[in-house]
Short mmCIF file of C-alpha atoms in Angstrom, two decimals:
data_model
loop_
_atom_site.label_atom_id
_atom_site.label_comp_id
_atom_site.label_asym_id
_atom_site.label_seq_id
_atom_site.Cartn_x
_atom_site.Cartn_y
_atom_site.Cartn_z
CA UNK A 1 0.00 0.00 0.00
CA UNK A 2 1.31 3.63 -0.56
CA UNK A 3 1.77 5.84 2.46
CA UNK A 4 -1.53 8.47 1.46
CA UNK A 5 -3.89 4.88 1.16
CA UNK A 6 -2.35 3.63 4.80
CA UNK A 7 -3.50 6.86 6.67
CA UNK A 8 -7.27 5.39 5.90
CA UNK A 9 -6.25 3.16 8.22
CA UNK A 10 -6.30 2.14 11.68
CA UNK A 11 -2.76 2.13 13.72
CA UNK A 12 -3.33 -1.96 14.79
CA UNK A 13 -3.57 -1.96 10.66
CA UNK A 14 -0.58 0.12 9.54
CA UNK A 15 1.92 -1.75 12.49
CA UNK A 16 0.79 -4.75 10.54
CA UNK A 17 1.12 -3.67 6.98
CA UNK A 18 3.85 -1.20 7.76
CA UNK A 19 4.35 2.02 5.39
CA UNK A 20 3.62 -0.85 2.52
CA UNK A 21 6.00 -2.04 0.35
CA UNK A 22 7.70 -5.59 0.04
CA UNK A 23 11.97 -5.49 0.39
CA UNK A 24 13.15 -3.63 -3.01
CA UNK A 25 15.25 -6.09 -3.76
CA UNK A 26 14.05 -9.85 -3.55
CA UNK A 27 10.01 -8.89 -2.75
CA UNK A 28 9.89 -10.60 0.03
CA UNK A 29 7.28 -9.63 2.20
CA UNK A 30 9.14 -10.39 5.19
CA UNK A 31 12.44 -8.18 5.01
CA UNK A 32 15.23 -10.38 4.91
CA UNK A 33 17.72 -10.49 7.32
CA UNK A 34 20.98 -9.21 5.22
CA UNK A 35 23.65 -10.72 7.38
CA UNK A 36 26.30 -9.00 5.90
CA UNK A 37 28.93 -6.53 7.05
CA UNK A 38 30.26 -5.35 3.79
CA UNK A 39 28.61 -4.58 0.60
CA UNK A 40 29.88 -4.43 -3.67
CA UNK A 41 30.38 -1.61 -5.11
CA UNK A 42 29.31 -1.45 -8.70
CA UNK A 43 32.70 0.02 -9.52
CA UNK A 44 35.32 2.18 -7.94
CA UNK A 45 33.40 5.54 -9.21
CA UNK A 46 30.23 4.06 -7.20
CA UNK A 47 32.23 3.45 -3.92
CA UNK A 48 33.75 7.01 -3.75
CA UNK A 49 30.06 8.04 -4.70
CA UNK A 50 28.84 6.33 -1.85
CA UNK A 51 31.10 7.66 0.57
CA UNK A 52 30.76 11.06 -0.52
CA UNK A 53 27.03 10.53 0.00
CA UNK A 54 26.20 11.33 -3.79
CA UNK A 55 24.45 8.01 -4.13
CA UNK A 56 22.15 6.15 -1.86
CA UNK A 57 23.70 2.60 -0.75
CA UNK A 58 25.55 0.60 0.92
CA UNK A 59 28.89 0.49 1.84
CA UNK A 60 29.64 -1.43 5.88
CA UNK A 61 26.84 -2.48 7.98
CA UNK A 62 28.04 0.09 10.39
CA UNK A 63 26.82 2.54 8.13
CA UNK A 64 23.93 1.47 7.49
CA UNK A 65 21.96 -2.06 6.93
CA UNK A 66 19.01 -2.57 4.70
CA UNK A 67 17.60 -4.69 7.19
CA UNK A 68 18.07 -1.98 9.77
CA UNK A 69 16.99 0.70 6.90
CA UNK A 70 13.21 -1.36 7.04
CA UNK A 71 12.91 -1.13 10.55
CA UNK A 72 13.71 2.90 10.44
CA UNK A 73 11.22 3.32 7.83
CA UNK A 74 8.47 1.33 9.33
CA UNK A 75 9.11 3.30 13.12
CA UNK A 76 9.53 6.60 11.72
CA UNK A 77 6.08 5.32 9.86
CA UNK A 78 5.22 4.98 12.98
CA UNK A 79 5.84 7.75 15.16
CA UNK A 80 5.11 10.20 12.29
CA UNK A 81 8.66 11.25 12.19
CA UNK A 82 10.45 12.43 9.06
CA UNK A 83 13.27 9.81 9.60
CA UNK A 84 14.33 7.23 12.47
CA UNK A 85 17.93 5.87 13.61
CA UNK A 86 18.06 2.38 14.95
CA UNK A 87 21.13 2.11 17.74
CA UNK A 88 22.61 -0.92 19.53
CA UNK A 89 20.86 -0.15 22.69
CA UNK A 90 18.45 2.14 24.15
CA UNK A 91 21.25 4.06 26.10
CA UNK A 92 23.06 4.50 22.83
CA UNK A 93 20.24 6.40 21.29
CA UNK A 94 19.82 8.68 24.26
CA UNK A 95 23.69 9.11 24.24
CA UNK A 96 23.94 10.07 20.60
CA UNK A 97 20.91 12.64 20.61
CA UNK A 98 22.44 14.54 24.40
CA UNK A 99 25.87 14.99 22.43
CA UNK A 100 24.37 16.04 19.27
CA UNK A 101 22.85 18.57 20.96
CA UNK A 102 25.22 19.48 23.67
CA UNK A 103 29.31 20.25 23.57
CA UNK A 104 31.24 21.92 26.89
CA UNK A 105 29.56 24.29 28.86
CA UNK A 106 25.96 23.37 27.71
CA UNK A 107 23.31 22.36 30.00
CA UNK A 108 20.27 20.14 29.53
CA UNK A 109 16.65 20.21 31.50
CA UNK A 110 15.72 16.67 32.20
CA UNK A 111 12.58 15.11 34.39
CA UNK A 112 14.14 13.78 37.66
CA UNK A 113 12.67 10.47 37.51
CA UNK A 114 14.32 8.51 34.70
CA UNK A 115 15.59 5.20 33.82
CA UNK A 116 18.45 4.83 36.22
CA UNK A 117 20.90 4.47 33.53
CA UNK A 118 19.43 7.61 31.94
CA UNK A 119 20.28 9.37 35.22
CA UNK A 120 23.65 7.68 35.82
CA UNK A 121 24.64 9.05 32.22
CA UNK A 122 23.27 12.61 33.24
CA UNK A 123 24.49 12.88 36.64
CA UNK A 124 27.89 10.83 36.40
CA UNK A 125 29.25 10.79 32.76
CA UNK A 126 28.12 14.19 31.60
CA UNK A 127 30.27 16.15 33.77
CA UNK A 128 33.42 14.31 32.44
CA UNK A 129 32.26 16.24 29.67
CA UNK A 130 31.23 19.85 30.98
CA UNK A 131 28.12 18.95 30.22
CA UNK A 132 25.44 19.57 33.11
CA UNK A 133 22.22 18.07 33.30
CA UNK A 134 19.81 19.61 35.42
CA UNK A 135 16.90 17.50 36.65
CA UNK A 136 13.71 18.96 38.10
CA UNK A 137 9.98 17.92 38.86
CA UNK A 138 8.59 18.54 35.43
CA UNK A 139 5.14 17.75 36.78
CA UNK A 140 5.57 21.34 37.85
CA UNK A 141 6.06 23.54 34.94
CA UNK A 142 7.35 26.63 36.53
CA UNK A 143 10.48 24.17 37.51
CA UNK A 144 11.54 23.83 33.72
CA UNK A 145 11.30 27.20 33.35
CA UNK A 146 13.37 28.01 36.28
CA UNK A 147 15.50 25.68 35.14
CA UNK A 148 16.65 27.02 31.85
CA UNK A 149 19.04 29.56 30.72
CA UNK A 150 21.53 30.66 28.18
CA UNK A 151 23.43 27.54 27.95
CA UNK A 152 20.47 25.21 27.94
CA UNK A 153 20.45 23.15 24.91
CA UNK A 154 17.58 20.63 25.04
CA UNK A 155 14.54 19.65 27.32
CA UNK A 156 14.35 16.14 27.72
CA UNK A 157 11.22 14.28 28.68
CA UNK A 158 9.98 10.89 30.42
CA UNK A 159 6.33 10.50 30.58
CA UNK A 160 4.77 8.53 32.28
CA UNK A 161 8.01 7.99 34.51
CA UNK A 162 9.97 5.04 35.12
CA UNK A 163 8.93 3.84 37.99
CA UNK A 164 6.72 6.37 39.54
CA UNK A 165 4.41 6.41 36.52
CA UNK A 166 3.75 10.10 37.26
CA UNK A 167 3.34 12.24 33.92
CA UNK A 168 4.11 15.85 32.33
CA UNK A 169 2.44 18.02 29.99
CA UNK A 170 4.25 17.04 27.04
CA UNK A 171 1.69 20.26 24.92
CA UNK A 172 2.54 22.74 27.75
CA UNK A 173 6.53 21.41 27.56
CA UNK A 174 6.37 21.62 23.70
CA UNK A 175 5.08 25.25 24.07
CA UNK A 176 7.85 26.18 26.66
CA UNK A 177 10.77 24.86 24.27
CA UNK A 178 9.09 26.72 21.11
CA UNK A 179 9.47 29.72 23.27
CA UNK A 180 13.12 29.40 24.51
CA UNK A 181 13.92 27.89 20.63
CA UNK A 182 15.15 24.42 22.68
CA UNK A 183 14.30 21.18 21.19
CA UNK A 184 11.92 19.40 23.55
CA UNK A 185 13.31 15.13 23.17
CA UNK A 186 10.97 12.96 24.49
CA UNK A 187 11.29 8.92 25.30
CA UNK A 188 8.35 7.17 24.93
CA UNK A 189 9.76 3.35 25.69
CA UNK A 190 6.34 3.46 28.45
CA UNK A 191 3.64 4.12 25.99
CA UNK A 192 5.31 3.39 22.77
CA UNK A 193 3.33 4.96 19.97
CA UNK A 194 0.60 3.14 20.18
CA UNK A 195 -0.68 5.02 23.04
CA UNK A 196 1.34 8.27 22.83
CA UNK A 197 2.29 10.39 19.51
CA UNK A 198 4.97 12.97 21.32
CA UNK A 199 5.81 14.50 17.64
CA UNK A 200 1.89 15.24 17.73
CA UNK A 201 2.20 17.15 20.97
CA UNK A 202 5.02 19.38 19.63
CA UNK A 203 7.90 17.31 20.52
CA UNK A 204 11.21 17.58 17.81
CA UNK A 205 12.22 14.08 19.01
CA UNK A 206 11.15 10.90 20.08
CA UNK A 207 13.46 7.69 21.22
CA UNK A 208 13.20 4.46 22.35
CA UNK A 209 14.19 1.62 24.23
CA UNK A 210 13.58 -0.67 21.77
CA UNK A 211 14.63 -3.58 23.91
CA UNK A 212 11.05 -3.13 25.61
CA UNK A 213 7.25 -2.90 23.71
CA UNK A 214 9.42 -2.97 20.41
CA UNK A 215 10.60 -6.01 20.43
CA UNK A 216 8.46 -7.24 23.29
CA UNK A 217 9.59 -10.95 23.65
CA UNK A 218 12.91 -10.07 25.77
CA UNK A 219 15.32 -11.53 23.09
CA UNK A 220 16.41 -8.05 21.22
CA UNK A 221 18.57 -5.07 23.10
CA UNK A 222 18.38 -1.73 21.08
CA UNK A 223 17.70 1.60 20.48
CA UNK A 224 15.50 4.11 17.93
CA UNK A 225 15.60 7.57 17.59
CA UNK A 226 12.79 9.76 15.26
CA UNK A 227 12.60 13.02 13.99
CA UNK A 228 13.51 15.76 11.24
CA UNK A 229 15.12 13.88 8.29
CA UNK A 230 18.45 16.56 8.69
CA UNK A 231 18.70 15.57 12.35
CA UNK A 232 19.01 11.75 11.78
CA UNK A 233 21.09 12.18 9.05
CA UNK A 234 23.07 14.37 11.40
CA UNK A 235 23.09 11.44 13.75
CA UNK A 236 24.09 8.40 11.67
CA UNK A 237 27.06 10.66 9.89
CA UNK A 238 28.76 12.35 13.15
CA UNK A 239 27.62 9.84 15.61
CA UNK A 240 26.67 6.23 15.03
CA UNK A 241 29.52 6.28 12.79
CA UNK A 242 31.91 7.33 14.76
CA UNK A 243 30.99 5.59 18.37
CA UNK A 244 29.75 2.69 16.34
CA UNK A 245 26.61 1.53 18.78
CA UNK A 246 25.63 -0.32 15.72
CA UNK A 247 22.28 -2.58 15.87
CA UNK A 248 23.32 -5.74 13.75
CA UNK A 249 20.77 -7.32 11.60
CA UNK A 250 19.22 -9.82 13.37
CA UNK A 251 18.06 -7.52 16.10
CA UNK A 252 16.96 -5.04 13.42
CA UNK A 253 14.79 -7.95 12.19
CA UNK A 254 13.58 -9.05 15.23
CA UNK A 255 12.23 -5.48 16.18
CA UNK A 256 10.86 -5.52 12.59
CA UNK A 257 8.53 -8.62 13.13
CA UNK A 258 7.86 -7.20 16.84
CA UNK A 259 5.83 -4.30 15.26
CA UNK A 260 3.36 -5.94 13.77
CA UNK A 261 1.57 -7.55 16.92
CA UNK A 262 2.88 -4.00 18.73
CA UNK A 263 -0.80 -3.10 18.65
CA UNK A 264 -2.54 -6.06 20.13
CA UNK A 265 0.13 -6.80 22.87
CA UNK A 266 -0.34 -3.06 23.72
CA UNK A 267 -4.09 -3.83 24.08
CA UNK A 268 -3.53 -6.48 26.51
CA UNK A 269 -0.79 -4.87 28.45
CA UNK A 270 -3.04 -2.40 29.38
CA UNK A 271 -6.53 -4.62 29.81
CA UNK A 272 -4.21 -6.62 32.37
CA UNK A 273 -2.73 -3.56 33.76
CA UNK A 274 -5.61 -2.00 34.83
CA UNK A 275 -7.18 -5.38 36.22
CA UNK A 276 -4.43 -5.79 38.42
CA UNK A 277 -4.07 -2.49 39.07
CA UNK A 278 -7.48 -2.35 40.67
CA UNK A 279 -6.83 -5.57 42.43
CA UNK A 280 -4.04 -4.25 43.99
CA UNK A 281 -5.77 -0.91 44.42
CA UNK A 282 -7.93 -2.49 47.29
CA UNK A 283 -5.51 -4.87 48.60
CA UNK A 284 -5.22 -4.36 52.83
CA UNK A 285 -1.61 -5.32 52.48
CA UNK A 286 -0.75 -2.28 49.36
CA UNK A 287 -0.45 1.28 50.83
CA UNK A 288 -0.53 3.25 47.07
CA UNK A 289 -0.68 2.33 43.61
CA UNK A 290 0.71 4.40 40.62
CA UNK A 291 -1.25 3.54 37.31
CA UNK A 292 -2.57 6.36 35.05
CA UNK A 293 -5.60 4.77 34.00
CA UNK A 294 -6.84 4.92 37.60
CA UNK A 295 -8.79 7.58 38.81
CA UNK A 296 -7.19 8.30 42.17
CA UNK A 297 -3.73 8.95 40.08
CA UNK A 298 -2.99 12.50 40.39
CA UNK A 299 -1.96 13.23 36.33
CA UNK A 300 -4.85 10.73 35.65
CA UNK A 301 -6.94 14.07 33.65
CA UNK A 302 -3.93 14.77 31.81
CA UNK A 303 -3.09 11.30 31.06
CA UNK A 304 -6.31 10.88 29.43
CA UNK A 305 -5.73 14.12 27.27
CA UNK A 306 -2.11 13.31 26.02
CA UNK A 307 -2.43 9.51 25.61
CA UNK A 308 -4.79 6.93 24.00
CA UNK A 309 -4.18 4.67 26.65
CA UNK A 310 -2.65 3.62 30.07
CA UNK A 311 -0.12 0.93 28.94
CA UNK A 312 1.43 -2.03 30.92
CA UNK A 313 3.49 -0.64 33.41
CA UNK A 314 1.85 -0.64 37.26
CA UNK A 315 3.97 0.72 40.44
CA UNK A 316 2.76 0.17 44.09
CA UNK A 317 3.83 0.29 47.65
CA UNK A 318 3.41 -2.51 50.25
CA UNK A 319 2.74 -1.98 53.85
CA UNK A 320 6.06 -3.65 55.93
CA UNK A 321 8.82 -1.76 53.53
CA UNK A 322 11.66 -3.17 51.79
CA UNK A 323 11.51 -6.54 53.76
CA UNK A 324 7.55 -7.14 52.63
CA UNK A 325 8.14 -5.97 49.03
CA UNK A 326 11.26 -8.38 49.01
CA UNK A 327 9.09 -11.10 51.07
CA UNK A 328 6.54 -10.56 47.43
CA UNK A 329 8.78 -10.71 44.93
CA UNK A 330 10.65 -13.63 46.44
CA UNK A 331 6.94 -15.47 46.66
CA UNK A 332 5.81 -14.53 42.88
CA UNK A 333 5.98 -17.97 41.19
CA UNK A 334 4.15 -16.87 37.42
CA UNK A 335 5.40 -13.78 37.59
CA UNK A 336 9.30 -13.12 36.87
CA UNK A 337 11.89 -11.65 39.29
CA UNK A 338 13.92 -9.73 37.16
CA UNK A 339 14.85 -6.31 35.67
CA UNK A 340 13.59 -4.77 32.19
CA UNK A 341 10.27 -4.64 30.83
CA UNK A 342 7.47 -4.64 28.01
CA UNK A 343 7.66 -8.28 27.51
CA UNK A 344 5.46 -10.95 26.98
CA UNK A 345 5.80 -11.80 30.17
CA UNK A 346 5.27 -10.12 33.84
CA UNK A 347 8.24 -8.87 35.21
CA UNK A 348 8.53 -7.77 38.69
CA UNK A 349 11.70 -5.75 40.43
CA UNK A 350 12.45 -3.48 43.29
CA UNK A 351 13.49 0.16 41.66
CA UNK A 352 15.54 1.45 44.65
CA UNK A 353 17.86 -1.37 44.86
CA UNK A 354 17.82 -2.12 41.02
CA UNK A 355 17.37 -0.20 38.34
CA UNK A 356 17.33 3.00 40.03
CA UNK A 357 19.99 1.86 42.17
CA UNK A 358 22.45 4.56 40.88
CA UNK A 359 20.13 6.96 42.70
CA UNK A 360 21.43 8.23 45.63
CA UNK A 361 19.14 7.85 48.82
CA UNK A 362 18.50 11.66 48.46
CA UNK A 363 17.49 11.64 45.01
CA UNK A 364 15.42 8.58 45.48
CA UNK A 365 13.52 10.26 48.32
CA UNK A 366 12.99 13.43 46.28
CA UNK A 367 11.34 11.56 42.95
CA UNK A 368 9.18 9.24 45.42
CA UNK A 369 10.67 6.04 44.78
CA UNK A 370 10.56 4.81 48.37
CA UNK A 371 12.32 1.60 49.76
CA UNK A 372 8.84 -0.04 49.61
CA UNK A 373 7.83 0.68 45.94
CA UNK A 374 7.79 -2.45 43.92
CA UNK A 375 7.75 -2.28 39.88
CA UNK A 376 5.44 -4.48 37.64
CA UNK A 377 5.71 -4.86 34.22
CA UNK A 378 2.36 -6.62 33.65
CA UNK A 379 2.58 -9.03 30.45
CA UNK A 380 0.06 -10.27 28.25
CA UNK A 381 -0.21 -13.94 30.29
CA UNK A 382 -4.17 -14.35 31.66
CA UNK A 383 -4.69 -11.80 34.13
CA UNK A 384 -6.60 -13.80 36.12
CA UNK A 385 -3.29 -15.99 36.67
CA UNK A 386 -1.47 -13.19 37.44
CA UNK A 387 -3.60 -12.04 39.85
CA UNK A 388 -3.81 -15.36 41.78
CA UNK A 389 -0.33 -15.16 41.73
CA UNK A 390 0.07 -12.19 43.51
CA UNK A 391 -2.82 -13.16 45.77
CA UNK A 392 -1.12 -15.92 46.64
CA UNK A 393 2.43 -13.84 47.21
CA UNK A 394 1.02 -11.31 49.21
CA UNK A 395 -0.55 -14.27 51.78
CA UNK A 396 2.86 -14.69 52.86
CA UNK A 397 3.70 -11.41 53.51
CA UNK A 398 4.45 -10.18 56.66
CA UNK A 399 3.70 -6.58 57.68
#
């Protein structure tokens, strides 16, 4: 189908048909996997036409990968981007897009709840550079404001937050880098877009975890980054080649075939998410749970104005502390101890010791993630399993 006849369509349609089109060169309507790192040139004029970028080709697979080209096409598609970059890893892409952006003596405005390694790169690897990042409740616009100056280069954006699930304005944030000419970057591994369009809401770029909803089967680590055609090609010529975070084939593939159920296993994320949400809700044994789709969430208004849905991803505190929560996730037999998310199957963790654990205990206090707050990724399993199994976990909890 050509791109004007897929916007008749639904998204659960396009993530299945993709921007239309079978691969160029065998018609195969699934895209190969061209496990290859180096490519013929026609002749020596086409090689040096190639590398001076006067032809379109390819020349090493760590330039570029027609296997990886499909999956940029189909997620800039997607997002509604001009262009998209895959990367090796999710860190990689949010790496590449902070040093485009930012040299010495630049400073970036960030959300203060972020993936930990998000944070760890801000807080601990950016000033090797000169580079400050400046993190601030964004729930609370008048703190981005406050935030930037002169030297400020980008505002960057994670909504709903990992793990508190808490979210920001992404229009009013959009509105506030338009007027201080910053580019507002946005990662949108929670909702993926399926349930939130950031370059809709004003946002000049959108990136991804892939690793997580992408893929969504827990066998792929990567990284995507969308926006203005210039940009990306900015990206893939001054930074993917040079620091070579390089996505091989396979993965590109696998992320590829992940897209096209991306709309159903959204679908059920969320149906399950919100059951066990509520079943948790009402628990005696849970003090609070954070899920946008429930009322008593305190950006639940907004949430329902910026995105479509509520997605997968439920955090809660149990009564008792670190020992209970530990005395839980130990119990859990369905569910899966273990770190990452947006798979297939529930995963369940402990933020503050885990992957937030390059937080310090002040900075884990001021962004809410208390020693008793307990991350689920809920997966597409039967919910009614899962919440027997966490019935069953919580009986032998001690508080």
């Amino acid at each position: 189908m050509e791109n004007n006849q897929m916007k008749r369509y639904s998204f659960a349609t396009l993530c299945v048909h993709g921007s239309g089109g079978a691969d160029p060169a065998t018609g195969a309507i699934s895209v190969p996997i061209y496990q290859s790192s180096t490519f013929k040139f026609k002749s020596a004029r086409h090689g040096a036409q190639l590398f001076a970028g006067e032809k379109e080709g390819y020349v090493y697979t760590r330039l570029g990968n027609p296997t990886q080209s499909a999956l940029e096409k189909e997620m800039a598609f997607l997002e509604g981007g001009e262009a998209a970059l895959a990367f090796a890893s999710g860190m990689a892409a949010i790496s590449a897009v902070v040093f485009a952006y930012c040299q010495a003596g630049d400073n970036l405005v960030s959300t203060n709840t972020l993936y930990g390694g998000t944070h760890n790169l801000f807080m601990e690897t950016l000033p090797r550079f000169n580079i400050e990042a400046r993190e601030v409740d964004t729930t609370n616009l008048e703190n981005i404001i406050n935030a930037i100056d002169d030297k400020t280069r980008l505002l960057y954006i994670e909504t709903p937050a990992n793990p508190t699930l808490t979210i920001t304005d992404l229009r009013a944030c959009a509105k506030i880098a338009r007027d201080y000419k910053i580019p507002l970057v946005v990662d949108n591994t929670f909702p993926t877009p399926y349930f939130q369009r950031p370059l809709e809401l004003g946002a000049d770029v959108v990136l991804h975890s892939a690793t997580k909803y992408i893929g969504g089967h827990g066998d792929t680590v990567a990284g995507v980054v969308v926006g203005k055609k210039d940009f990306i090609d900015e990206l893939r010529a001054n930074f993917l080649r040079d620091l070579g975070a390089v996505i091989s084939p396979l993965n590109a593939w696998l992320l590829v075939r992940g897209l096209k159920t991306l709309a159903i296993r959204m679908e059920r994320h969320q149906q399950n998410a919100m059951k066990v949400a509520k079943f948790l809700q009402f628990h005696p044994k849970i003090q609070r749970v954070w899920y946008p789709g429930l009322t008593t969430h305190p950006q639940h208004e907004l949430a329902k104005k910026q995105m479509a849905g509520f997605g997968g991803m439920i955090s809660f505190e149990i009564k008792g502390g670190r020992r209970a929560g530990e005395q839980l996730m130990n119990a859990v037999k369905l569910i899966t101890l273990a770190v990452s998310l947006g798979d297939v199957d529930s995963l369940i963790e402990h933020p503050a010791s885990m992957t937030h654990s390059t937080y310090s205990e002040e900075e884990l206090a001021k962004c809410g993630i208390t020693e008793s707050l307990v991350r689920l990724s809920v997966g597409i399993e039967d919910a009614r399993d899962l919440i027997q199994d966490l019935s069953q976990a919580l009986r032998k909890v001690k508080v």
